[in-house]
mmCIF file of C-alpha atoms in Angstrom:
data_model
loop_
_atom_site.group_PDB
_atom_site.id
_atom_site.type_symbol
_atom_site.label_atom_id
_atom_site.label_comp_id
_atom_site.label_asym_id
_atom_site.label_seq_id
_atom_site.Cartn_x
_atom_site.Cartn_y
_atom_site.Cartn_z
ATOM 1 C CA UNK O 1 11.559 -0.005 -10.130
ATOM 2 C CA UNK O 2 10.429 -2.882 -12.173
ATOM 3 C CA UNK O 3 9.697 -7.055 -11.859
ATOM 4 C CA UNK O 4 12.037 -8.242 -14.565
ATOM 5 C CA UNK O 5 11.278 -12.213 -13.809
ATOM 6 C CA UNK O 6 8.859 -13.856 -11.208
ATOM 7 C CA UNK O 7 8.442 -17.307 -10.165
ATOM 8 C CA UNK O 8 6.021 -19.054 -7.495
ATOM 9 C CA UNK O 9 5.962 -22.311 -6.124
ATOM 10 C CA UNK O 10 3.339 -24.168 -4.692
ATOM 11 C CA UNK O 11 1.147 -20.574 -3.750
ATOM 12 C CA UNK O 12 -2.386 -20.742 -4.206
ATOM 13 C CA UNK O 13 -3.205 -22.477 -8.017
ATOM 14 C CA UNK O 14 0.532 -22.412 -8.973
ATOM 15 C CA UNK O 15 2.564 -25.401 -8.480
ATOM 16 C CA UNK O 16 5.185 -24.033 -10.123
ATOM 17 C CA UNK O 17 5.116 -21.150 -12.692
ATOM 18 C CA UNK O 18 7.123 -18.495 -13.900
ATOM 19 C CA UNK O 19 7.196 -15.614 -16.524
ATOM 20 C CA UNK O 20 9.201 -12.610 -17.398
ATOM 21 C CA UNK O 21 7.422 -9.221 -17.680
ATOM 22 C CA UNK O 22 7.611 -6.507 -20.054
ATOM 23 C CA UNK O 23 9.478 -3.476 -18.164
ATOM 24 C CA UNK O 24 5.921 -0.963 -18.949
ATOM 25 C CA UNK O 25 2.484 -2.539 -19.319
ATOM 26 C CA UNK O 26 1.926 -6.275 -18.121
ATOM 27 C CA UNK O 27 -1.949 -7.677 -18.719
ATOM 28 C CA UNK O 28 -3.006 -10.670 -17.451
ATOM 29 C CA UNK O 29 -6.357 -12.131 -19.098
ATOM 30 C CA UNK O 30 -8.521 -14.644 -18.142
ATOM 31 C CA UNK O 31 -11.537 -16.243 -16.352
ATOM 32 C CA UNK O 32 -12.646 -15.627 -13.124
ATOM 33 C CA UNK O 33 -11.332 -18.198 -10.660
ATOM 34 C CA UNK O 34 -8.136 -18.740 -13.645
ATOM 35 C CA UNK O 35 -5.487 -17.503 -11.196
ATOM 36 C CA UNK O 36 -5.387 -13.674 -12.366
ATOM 37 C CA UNK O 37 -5.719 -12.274 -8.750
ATOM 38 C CA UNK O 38 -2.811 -14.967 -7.112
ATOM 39 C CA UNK O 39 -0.635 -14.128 -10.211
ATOM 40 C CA UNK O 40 -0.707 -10.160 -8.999
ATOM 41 C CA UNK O 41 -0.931 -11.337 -5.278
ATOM 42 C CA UNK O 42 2.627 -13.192 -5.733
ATOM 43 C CA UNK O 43 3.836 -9.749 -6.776
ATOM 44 C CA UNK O 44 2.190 -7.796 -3.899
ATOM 45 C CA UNK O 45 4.049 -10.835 -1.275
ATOM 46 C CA UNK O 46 7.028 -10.568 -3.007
ATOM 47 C CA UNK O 47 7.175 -6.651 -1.955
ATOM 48 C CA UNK O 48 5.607 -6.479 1.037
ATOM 49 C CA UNK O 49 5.931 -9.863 2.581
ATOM 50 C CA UNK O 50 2.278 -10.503 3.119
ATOM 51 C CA UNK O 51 -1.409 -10.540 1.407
ATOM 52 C CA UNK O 52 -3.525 -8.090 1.253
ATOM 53 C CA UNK O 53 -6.446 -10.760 0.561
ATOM 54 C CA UNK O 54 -5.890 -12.699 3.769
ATOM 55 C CA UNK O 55 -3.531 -15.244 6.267
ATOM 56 C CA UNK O 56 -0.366 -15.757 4.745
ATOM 57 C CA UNK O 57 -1.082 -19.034 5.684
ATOM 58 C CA UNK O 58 -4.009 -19.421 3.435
ATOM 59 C CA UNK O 59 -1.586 -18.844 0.223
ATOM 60 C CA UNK O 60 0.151 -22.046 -0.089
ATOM 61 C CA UNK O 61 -0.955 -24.850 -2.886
ATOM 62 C CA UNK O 62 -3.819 -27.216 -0.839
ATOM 63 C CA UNK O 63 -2.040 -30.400 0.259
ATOM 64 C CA UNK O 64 2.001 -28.309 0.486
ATOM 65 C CA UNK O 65 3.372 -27.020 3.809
ATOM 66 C CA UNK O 66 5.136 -24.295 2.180
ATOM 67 C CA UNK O 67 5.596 -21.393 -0.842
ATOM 68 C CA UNK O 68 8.283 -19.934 -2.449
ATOM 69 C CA UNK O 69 8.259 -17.012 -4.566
ATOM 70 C CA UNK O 70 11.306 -15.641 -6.410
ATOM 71 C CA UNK O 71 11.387 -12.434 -8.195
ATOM 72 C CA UNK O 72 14.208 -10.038 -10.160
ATOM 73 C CA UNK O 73 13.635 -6.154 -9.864
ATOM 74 C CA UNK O 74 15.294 -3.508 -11.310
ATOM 75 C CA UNK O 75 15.745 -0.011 -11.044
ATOM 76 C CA UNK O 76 15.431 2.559 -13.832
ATOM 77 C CA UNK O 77 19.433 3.892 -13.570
ATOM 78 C CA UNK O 78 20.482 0.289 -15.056
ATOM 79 C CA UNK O 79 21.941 -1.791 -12.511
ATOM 80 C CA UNK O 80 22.040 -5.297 -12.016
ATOM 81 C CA UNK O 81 19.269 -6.894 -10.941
ATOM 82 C CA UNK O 82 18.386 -7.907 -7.347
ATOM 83 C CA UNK O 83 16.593 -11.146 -6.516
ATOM 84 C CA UNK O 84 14.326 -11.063 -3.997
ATOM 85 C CA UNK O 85 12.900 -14.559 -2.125
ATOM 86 C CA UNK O 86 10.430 -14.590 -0.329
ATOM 87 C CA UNK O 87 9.339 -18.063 1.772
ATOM 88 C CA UNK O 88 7.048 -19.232 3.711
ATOM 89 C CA UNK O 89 7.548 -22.529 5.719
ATOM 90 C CA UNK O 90 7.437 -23.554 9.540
ATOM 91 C CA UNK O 91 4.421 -21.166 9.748
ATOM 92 C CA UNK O 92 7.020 -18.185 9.444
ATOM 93 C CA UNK O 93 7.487 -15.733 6.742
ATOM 94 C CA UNK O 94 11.329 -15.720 5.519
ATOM 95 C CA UNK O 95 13.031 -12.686 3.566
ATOM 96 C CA UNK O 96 16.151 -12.517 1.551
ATOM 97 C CA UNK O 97 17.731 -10.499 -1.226
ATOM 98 C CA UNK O 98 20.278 -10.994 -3.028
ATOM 99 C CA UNK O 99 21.080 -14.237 -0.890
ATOM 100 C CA UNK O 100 20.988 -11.901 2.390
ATOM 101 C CA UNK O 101 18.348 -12.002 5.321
ATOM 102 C CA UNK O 102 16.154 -8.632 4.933
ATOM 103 C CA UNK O 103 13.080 -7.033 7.148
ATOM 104 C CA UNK O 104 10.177 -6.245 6.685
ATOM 105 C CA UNK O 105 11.341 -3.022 5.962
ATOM 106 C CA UNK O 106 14.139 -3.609 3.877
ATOM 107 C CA UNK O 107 11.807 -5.719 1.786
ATOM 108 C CA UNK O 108 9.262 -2.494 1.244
ATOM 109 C CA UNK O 109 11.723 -0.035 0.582
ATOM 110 C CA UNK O 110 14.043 -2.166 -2.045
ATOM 111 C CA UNK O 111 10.222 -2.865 -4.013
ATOM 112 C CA UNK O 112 7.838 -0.102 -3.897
ATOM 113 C CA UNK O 113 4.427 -1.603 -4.924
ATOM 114 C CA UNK O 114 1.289 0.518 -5.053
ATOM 115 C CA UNK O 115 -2.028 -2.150 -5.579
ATOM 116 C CA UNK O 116 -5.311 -0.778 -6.428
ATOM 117 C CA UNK O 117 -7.874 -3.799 -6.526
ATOM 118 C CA UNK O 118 -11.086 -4.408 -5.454
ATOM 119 C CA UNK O 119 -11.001 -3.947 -1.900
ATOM 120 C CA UNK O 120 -9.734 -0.715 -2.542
ATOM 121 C CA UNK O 121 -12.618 0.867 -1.770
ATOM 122 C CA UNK O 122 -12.267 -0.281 2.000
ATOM 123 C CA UNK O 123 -9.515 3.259 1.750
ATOM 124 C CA UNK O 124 -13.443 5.036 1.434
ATOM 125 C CA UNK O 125 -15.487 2.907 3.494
ATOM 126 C CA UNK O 126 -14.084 1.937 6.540
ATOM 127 C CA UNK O 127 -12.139 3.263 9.383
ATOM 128 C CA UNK O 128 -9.344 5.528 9.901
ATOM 129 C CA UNK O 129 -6.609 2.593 10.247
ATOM 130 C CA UNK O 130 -6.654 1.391 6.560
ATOM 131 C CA UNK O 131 -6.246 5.708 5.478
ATOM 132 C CA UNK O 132 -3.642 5.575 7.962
ATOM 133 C CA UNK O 133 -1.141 2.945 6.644
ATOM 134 C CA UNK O 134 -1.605 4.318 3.183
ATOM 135 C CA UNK O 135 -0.242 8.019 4.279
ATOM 136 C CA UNK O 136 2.504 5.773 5.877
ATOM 137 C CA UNK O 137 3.606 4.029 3.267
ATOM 138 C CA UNK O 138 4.509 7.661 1.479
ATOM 139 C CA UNK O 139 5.583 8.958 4.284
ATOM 140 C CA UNK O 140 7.980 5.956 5.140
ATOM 141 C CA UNK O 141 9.234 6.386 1.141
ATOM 142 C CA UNK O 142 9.569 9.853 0.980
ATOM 143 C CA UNK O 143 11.261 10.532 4.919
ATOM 144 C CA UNK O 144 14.074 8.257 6.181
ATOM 145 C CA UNK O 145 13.611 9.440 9.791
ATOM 146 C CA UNK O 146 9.541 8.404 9.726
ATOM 147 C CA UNK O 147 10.163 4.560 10.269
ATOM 148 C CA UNK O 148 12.720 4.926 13.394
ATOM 149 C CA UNK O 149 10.539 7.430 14.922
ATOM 150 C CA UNK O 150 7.125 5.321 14.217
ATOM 151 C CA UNK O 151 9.347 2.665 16.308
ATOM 152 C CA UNK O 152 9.882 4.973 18.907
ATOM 153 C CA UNK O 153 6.386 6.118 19.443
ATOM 154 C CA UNK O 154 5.126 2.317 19.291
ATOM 155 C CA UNK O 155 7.286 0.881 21.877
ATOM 156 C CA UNK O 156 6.594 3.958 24.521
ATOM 157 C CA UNK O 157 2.955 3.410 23.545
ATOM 158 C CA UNK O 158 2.869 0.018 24.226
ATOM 159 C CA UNK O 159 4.976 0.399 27.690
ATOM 160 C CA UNK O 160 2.390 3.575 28.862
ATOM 161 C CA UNK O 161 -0.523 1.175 28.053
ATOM 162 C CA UNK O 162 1.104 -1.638 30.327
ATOM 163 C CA UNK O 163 1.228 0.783 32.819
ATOM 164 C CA UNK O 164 -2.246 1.962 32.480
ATOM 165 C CA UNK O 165 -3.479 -1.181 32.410
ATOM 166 C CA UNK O 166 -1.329 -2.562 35.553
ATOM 167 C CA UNK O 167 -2.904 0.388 37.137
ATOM 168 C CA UNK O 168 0.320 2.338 38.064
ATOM 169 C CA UNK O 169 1.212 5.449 39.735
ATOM 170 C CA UNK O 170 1.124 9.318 37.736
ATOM 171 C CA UNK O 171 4.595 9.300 38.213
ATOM 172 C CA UNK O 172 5.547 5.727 36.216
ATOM 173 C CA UNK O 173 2.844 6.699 33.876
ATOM 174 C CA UNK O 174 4.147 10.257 32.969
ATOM 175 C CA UNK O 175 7.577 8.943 32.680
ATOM 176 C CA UNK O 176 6.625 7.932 29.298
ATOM 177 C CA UNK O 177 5.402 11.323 28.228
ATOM 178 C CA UNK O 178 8.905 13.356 27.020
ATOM 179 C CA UNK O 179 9.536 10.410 24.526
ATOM 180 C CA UNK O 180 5.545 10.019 23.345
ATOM 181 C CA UNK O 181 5.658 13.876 22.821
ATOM 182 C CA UNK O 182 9.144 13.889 20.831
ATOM 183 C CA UNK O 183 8.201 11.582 18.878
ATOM 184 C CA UNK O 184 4.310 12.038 18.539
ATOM 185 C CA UNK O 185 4.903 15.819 17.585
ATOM 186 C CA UNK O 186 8.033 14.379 14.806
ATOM 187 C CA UNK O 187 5.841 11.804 13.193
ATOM 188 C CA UNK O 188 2.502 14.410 12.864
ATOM 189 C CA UNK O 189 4.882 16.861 11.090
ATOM 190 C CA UNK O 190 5.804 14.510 8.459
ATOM 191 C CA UNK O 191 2.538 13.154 8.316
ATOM 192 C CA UNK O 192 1.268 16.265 7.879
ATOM 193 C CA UNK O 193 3.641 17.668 4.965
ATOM 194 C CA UNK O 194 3.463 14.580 2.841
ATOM 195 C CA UNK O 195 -0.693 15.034 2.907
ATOM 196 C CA UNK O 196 -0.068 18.776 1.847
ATOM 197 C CA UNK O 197 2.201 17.577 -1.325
ATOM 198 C CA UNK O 198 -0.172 15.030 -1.851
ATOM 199 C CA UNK O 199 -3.001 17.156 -1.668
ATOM 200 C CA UNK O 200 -1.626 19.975 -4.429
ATOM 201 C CA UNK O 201 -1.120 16.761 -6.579
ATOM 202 C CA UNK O 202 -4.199 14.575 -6.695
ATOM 203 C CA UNK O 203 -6.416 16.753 -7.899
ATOM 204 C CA UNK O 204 -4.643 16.890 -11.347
ATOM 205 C CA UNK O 205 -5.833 12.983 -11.387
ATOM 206 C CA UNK O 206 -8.933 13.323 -10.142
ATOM 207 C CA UNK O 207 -9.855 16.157 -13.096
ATOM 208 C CA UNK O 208 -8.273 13.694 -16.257
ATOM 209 C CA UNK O 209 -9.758 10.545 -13.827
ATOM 210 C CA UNK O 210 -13.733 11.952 -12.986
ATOM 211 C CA UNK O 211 -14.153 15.533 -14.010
ATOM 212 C CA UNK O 212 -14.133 16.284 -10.352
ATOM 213 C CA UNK O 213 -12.952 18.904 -8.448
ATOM 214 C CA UNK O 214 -14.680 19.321 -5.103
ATOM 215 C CA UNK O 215 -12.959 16.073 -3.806
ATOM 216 C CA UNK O 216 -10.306 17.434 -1.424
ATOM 217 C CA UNK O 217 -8.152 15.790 1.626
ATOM 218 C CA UNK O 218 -7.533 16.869 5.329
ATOM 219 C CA UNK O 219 -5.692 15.563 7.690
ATOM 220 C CA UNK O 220 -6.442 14.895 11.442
ATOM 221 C CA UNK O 221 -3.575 14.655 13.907
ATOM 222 C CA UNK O 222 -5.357 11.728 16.272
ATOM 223 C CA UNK O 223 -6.066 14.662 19.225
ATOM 224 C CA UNK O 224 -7.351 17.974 20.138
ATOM 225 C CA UNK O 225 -6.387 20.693 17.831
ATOM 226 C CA UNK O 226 -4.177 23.203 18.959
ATOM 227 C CA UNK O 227 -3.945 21.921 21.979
ATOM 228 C CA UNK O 228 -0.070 19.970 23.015
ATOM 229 C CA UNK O 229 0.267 16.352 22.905
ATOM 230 C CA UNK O 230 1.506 16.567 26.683
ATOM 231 C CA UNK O 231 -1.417 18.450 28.005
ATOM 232 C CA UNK O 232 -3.793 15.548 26.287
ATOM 233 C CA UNK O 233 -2.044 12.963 28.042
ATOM 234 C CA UNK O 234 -2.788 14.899 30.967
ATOM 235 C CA UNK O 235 -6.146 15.620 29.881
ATOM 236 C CA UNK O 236 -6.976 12.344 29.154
ATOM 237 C CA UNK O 237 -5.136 10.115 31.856
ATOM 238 C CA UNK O 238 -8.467 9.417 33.996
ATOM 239 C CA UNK O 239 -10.043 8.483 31.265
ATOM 240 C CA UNK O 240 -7.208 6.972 30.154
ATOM 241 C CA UNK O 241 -6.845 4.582 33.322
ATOM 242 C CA UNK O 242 -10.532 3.327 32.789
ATOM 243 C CA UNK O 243 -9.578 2.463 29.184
ATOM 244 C CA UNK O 244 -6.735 0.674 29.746
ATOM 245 C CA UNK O 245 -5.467 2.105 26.723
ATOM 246 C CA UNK O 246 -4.151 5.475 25.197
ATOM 247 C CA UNK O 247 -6.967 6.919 23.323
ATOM 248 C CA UNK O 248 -5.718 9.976 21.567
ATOM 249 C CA UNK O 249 -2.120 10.089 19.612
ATOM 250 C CA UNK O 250 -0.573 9.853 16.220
ATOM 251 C CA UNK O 251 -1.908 5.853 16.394
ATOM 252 C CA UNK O 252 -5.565 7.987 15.717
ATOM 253 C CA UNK O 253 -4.329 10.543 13.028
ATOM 254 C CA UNK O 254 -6.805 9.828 10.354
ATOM 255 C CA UNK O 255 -6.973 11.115 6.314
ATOM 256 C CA UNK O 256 -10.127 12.440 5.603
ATOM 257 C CA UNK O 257 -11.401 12.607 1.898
ATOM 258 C CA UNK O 258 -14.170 15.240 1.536
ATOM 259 C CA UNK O 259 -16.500 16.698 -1.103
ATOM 260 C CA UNK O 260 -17.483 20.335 -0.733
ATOM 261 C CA UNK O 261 -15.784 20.181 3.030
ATOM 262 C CA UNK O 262 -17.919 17.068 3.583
ATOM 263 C CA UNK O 263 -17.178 13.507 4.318
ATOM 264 C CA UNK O 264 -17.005 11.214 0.415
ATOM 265 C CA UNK O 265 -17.770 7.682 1.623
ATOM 266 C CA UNK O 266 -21.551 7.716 1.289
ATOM 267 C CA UNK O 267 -21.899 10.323 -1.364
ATOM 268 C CA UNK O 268 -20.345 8.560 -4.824
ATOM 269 C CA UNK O 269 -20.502 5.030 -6.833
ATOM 270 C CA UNK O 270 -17.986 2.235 -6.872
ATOM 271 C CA UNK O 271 -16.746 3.332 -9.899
ATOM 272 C CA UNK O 272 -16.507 6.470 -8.543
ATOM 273 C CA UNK O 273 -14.664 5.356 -5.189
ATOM 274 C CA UNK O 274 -12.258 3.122 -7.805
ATOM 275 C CA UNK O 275 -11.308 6.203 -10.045
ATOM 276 C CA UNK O 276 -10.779 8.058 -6.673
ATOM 277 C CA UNK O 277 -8.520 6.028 -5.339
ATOM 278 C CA UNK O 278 -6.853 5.030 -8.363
ATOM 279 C CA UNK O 279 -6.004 9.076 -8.794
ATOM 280 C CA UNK O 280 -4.909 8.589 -4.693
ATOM 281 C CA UNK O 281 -2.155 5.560 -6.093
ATOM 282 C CA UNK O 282 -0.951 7.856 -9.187
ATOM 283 C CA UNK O 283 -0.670 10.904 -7.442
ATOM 284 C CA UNK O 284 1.503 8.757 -4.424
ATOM 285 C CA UNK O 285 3.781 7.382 -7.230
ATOM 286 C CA UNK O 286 4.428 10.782 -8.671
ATOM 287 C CA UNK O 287 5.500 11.783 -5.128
ATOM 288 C CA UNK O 288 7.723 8.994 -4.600
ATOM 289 C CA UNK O 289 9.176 9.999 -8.640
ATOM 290 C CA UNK O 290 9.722 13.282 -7.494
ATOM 291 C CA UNK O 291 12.165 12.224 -4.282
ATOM 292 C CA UNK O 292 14.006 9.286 -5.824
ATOM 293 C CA UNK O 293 13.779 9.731 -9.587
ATOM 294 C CA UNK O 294 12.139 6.196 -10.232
ATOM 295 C CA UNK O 295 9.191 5.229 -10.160
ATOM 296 C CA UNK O 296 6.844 2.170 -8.120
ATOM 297 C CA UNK O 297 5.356 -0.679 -9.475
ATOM 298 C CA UNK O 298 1.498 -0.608 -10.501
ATOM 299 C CA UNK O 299 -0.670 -3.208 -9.825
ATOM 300 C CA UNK O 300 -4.387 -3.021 -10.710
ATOM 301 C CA UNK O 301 -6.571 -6.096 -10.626
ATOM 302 C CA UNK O 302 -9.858 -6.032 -12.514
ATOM 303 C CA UNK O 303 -9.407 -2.983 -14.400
ATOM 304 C CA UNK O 304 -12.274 -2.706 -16.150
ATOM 305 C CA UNK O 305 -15.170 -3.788 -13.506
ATOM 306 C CA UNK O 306 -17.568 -1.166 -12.185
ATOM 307 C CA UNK O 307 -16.132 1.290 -14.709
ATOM 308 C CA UNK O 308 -18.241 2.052 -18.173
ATOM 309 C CA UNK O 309 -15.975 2.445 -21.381
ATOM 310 C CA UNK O 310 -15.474 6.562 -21.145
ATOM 311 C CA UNK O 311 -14.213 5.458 -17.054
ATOM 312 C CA UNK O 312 -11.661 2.789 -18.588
ATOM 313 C CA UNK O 313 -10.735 4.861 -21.615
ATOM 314 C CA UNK O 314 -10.182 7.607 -19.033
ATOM 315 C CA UNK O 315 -7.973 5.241 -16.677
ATOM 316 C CA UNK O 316 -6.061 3.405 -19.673
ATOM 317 C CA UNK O 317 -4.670 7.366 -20.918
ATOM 318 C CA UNK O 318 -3.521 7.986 -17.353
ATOM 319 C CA UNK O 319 -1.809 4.527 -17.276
ATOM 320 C CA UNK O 320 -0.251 4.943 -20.811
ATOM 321 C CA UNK O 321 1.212 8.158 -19.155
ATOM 322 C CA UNK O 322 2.763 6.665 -16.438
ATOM 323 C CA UNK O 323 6.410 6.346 -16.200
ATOM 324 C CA UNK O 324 6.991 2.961 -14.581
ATOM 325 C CA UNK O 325 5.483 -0.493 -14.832
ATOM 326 C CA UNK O 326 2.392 -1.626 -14.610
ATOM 327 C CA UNK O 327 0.704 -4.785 -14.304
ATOM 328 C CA UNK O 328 -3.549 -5.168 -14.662
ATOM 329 C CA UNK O 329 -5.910 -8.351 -14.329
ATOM 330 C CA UNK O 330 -8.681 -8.251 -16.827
ATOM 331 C CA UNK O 331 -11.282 -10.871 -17.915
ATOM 332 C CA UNK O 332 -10.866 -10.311 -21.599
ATOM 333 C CA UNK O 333 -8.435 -8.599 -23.641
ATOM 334 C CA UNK O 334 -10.600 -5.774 -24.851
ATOM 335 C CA UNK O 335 -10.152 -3.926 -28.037
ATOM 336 C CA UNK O 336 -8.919 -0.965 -25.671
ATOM 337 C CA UNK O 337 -5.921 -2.732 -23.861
ATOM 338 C CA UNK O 338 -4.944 -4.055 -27.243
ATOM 339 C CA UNK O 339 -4.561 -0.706 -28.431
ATOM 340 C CA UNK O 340 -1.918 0.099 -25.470
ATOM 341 C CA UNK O 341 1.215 0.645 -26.269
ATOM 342 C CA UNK O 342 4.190 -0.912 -25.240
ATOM 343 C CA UNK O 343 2.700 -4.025 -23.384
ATOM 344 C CA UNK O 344 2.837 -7.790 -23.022
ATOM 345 C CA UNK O 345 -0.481 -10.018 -22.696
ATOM 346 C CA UNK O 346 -0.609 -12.945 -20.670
ATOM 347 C CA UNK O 347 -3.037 -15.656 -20.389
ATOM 348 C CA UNK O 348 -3.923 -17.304 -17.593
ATOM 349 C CA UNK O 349 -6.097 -21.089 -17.372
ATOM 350 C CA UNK O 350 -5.965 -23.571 -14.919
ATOM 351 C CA UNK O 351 -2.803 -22.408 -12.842
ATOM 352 C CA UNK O 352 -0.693 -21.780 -15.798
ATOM 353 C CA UNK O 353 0.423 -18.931 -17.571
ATOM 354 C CA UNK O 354 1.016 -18.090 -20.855
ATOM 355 C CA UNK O 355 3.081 -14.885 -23.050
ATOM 356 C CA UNK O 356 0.279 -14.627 -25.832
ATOM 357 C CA UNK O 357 1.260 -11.335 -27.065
ATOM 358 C CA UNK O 358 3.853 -8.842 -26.816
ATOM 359 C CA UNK O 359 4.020 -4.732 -28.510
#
């Protein structure tokens, strides 16, 4: 997959801008505060339907009511290209391609985005629910049945915590057990083989990325091990009932990322946790190569911070190797991106954007 043409109105510094993009490497250059970061964020909206910096609320142009954002994608077998609009207006996110209402889902699946950026390192720091949606998003690429069934699971979760919480009888509670057990015990196998293929790839990356090869993942179901998902629901229905809540399921599974069989988060740099997780977002792409013979977009924003030149000369090889597009924020166009091949240079001042260079 690939942006062929973007174009944003009133979001964030843009009033209205637009720019076509070269179909392998994409850098944007500038200042801090220039617009680099919105320029990728557009992007990131326009294939997922929200930020990942904040309220979708908080993107449009001080002083408008609404944004637009318009992009063209293509796919590596040729075909004609699909346009993809993405709105926001009467505080409500609207979706369309190719002139038709689209999901949520649709959206994702149609434009496969992977973002590394500098609140990547959150996937290190913080809690299991941030880990969690990033083994979804491969496993919702790579398995057709894993959205429908995370549906499933979701709406008898919700209705079992209503019950809980309403403080109903064993019997109206249990009633919800055959379908959270079908569907709990459906989504942990998927879960579960994508983080084995993932886990046979990454540390390939994580070799070229860091010269390490300790790190290793694990995977944790979100209950007791070896024990059935219908005897913790039993287990754990007193406990349960004081909650108000379910408190062990697949909505706890959690990916662990260890060194020498311990936990990473506290034991490596920034740079460190950025080259990690940028191995993480190559090794996912690969994946999703491997099933559907194309490849996602790239986004990296700030690719050279926290890094020191071996790191970035390290990072650049692996992203001259990959197969799809990429596009990377930078402050300056450094002698090493200019030595990429096969790339376009933008520049970025004051909410406008500008081809400077193209290879």
């Amino acid at each position: 997959m690939r942006f062929s043409k973007a174009k944003a109105r009133r979001f964030r510094l843009f009033h209205d801008c637009s720019f076509e993009l070269h179909p392998q490497r994409n850098f944007i250059v500038g200042a801090n505060a220039a617009g680099k970061t919105s320029l990728l964020e557009a992007l990131y909206v326009a294939s997922r339907g929200d930020s990942h910096r904040g309220a979708t609320s908080s993107l449009v142009t001080d002083g408008e009511s609404s944004f637009q954002i318009e992009v063209q994608v293509s796919n590596a077998a040729g075909c004609p290209d699909d346009r993809i609009d993405v709105r926001w207006q009467e505080r409500r996110i609207q979706l369309r391609i190719n002139e038709q209402s689209a999901s949520l889902s649709d959206l994702v699946r149609r434009m496969p985005v992977l973002l590394v950026d500098p609140l990547a390192h959150r996937l290190v720091e913080e809690g299991p629910a941030i880990r969690r949606r990033f083994v979804d998003w491969g496993v919702f690429h790579m398995e057709p049945s894993f959205h429908p069934l995370w549906r499933r699971f979701n709406r008898a979760l919700k209705q079992r915590n209503a019950a809980l919480r309403a403080q109903a009888s064993d019997r109206e509670v249990a009633s919800w057990t055959p379908e959270l057990v079908a569907t709990a015990d459906a989504l942990t196998t998927l879960r579960r083989s994508y983080l084995d293929k993932l886990s046979e790839l990454v540390p390939s990356y994580w070799r070229q990325l860091v010269d390490e090869s300790a790190w290793s993942l694990a995977f944790v179901s979100g209950w007791r091990d070896g024990e059935r998902y219908a005897e913790t629901l039993l287990r754990t229905l007193e406990g349960d009932r004081h909650a108000g809540h379910t408190r062990e399921g697949p909505h706890r599974a959690e990916l662990r990322i260890l060194s020498d069989n311990s936990l990473l988060k506290e034991r490596i740099s920034r740079g460190q946790q950025k080259l990690l997780i940028a191995g993480l977002a190559l090794a996912q792409g690969e994946l999703y190569r491997q099933r559907h013979d194309d490849t996602p977009v790239l986004l990296f924003d700030d690719f050279a911070a926290e890094l020191s030149p071996l790191s970035q000369q390290r990072l650049l090889a692996q992203l001259e190797a990959w197969p799809g597009q990429i596009v990377a924020t930078a402050l300056e166009y450094s002698p090493l991106l200019q030595a990429a091949t096969n790339h376009a240079m933008f520049h970025v001042e004051h909410g406008e954007i500008t081809l400077k260079k193209t290879t």
